[in-house]
mmCIF file of C-alpha atoms in Angstrom:
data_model
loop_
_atom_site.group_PDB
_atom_site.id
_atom_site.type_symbol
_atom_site.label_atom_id
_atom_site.label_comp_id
_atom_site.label_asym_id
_atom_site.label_seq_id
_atom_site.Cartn_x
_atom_site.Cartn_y
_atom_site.Cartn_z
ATOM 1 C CA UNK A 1 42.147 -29.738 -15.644
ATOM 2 C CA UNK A 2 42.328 -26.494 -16.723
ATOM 3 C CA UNK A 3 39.607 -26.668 -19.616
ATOM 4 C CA UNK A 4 37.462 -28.083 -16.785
ATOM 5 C CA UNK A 5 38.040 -25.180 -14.702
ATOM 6 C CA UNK A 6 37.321 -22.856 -17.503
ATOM 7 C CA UNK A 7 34.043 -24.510 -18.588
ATOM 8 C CA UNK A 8 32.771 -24.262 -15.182
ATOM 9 C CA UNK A 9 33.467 -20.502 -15.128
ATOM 10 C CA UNK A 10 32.175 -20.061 -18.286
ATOM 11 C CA UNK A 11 28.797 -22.164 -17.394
ATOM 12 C CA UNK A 12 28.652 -20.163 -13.659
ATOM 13 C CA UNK A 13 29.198 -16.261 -15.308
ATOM 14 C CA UNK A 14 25.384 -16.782 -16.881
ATOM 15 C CA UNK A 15 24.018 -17.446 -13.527
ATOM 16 C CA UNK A 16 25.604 -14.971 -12.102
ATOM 17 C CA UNK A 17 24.376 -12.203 -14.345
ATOM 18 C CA UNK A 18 20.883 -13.563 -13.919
ATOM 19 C CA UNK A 19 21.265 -13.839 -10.261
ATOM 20 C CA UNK A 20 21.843 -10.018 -10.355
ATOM 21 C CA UNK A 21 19.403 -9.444 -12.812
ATOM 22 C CA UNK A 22 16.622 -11.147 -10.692
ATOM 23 C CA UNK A 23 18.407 -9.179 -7.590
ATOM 24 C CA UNK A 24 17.656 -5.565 -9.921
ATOM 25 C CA UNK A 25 14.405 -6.694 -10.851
ATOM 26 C CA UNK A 26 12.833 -7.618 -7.432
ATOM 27 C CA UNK A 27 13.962 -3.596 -6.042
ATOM 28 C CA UNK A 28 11.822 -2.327 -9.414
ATOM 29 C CA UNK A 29 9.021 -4.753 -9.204
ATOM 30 C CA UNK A 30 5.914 -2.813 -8.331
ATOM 31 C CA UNK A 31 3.268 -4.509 -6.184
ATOM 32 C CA UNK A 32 0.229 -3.981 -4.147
ATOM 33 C CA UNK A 33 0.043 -4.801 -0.757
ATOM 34 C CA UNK A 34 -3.611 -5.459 0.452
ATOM 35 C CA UNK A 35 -4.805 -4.082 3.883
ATOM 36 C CA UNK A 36 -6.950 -7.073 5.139
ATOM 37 C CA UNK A 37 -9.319 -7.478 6.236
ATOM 38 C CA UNK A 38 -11.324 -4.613 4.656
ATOM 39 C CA UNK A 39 -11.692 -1.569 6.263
ATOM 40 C CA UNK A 40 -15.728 -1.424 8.192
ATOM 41 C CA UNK A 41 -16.928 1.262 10.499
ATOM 42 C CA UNK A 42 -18.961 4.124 10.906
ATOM 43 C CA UNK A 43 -18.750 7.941 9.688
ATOM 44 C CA UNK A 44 -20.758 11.100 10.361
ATOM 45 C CA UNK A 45 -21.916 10.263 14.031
ATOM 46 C CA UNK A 46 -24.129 13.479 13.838
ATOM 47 C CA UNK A 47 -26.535 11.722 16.925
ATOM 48 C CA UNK A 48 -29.149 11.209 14.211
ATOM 49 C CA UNK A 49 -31.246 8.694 14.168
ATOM 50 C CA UNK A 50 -29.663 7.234 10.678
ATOM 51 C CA UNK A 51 -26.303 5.053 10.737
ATOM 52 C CA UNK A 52 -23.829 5.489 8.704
ATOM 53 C CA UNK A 53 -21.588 2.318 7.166
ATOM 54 C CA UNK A 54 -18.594 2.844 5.492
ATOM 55 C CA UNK A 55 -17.024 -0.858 3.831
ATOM 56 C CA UNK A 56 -13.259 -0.022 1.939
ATOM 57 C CA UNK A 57 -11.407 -2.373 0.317
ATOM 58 C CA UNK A 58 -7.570 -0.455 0.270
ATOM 59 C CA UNK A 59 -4.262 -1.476 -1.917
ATOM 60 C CA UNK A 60 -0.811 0.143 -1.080
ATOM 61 C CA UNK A 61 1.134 0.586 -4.193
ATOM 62 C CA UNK A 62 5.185 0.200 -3.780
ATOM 63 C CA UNK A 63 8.280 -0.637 -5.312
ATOM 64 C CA UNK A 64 10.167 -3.821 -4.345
ATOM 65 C CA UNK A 65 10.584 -6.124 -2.063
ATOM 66 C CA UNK A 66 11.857 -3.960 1.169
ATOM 67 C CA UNK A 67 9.376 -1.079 0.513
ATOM 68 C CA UNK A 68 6.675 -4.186 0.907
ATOM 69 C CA UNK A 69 8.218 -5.539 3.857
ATOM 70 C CA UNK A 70 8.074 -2.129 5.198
ATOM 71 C CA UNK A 71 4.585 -0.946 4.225
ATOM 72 C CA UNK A 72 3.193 -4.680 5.801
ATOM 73 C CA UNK A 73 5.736 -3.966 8.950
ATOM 74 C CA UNK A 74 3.785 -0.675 9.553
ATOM 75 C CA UNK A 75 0.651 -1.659 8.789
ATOM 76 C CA UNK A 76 -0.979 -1.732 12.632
ATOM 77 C CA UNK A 77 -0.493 2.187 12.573
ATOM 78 C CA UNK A 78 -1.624 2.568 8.718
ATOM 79 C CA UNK A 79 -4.718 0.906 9.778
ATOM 80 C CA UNK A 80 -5.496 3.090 12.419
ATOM 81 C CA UNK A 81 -4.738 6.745 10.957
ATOM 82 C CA UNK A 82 -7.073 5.036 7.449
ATOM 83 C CA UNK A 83 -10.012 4.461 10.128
ATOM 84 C CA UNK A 84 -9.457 7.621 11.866
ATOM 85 C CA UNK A 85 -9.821 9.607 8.631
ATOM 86 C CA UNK A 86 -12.822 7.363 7.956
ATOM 87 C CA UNK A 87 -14.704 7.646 11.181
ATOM 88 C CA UNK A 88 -14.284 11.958 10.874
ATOM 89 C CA UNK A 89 -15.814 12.197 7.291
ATOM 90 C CA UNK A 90 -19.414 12.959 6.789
ATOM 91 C CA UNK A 91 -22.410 11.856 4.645
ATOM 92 C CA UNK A 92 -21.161 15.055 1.760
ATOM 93 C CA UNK A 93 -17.446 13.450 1.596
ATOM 94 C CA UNK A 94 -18.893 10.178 1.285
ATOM 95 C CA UNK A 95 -21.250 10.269 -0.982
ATOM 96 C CA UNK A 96 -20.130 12.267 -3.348
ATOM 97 C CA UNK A 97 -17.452 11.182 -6.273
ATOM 98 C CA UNK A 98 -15.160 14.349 -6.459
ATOM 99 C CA UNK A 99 -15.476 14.049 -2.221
ATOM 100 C CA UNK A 100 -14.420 10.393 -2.921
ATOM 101 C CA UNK A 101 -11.443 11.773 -4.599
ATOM 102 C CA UNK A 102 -9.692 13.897 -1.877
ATOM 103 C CA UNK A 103 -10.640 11.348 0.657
ATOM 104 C CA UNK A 104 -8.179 9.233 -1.510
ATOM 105 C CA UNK A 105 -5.659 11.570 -1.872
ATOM 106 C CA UNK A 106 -5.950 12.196 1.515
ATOM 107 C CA UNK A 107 -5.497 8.840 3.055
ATOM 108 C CA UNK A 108 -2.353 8.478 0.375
ATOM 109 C CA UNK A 109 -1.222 11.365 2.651
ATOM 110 C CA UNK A 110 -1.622 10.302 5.399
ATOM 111 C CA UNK A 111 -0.029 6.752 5.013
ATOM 112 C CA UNK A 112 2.682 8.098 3.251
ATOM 113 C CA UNK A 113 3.401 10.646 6.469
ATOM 114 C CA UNK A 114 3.361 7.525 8.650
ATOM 115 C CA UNK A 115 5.978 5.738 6.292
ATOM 116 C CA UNK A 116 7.672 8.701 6.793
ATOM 117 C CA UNK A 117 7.648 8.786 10.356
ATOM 118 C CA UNK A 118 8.543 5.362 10.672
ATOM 119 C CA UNK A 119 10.709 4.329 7.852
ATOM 120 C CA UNK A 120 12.064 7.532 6.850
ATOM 121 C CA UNK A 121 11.019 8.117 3.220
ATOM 122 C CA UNK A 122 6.852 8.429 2.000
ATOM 123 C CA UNK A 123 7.284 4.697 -0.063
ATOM 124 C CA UNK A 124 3.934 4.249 -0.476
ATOM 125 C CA UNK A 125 3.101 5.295 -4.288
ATOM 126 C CA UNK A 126 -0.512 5.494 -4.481
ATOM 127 C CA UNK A 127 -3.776 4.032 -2.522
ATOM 128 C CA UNK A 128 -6.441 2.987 -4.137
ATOM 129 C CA UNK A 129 -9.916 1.893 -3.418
ATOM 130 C CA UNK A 130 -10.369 -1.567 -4.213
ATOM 131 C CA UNK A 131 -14.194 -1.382 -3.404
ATOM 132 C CA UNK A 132 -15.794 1.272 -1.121
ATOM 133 C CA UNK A 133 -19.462 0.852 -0.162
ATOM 134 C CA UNK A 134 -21.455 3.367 1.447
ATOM 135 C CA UNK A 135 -24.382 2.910 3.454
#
């Protein structure tokens, strides 16, 4: 009885290890959370007689599981600071690929100050632009 005792321990400490393993693994895992559907709207309302389309494809970078949960939990009031910044910029930010560049950085900013607000830490890593089509 006892040897069977002792083999099952012996078999169970493996799958505990790896159960805690997978556990350490799953709060380093980076991912990307997708804001879907893609971001569409208009910038530079000057009252011109040209429209101006804006199409953005955005990814949230985090780490694990919880920071994912949190990022999609949040992502009603991501959404609408992202097509706030958007609708302000104008046809020089836009079109241009250093402008491109702080309009990055500053969305990352901005989603990271509503994580902030919300959650209590930035957790969002980086943003990037999937796609972004200007018209």
């Amino acid at each position: 009885m006892k040897a069977w005792i002792m083999m099952l321990l012996a078999l169970s400490l493996p799958l505990a290890a790896s159960a805690e393993e997978s556990k350490e693994n799953d709060a380093t895992k980076v991912s990307y959370v997708t804001l879907s559907p893609a971001f569409v709207g208009n910038y530079a309302l000057d009252g011109g007689p040209k429209l101006h389309v804006y199409k953005a494809d955005i990814a949230l970078r985090v780490t694990g599981a919880e920071s994912e949960k949190a990022v999609k939990r949040n992502e009603p009031l991501i959404r609408n600071q992202l097509v706030a910044l958007f609708s302000q910029q104008t046809a020089d930010t836009m079109n241009n690929v250093d402008a491109k560049e702080k309009l990055r950085q500053e969305a990352l900013k901005q989603t990271q100050q509503v994580m902030s607000d919300e959650e209590g830490k930035p957790i969002v890593e980086d943003l990037l632009f999937n796609n972004l089509i200007i018209q």
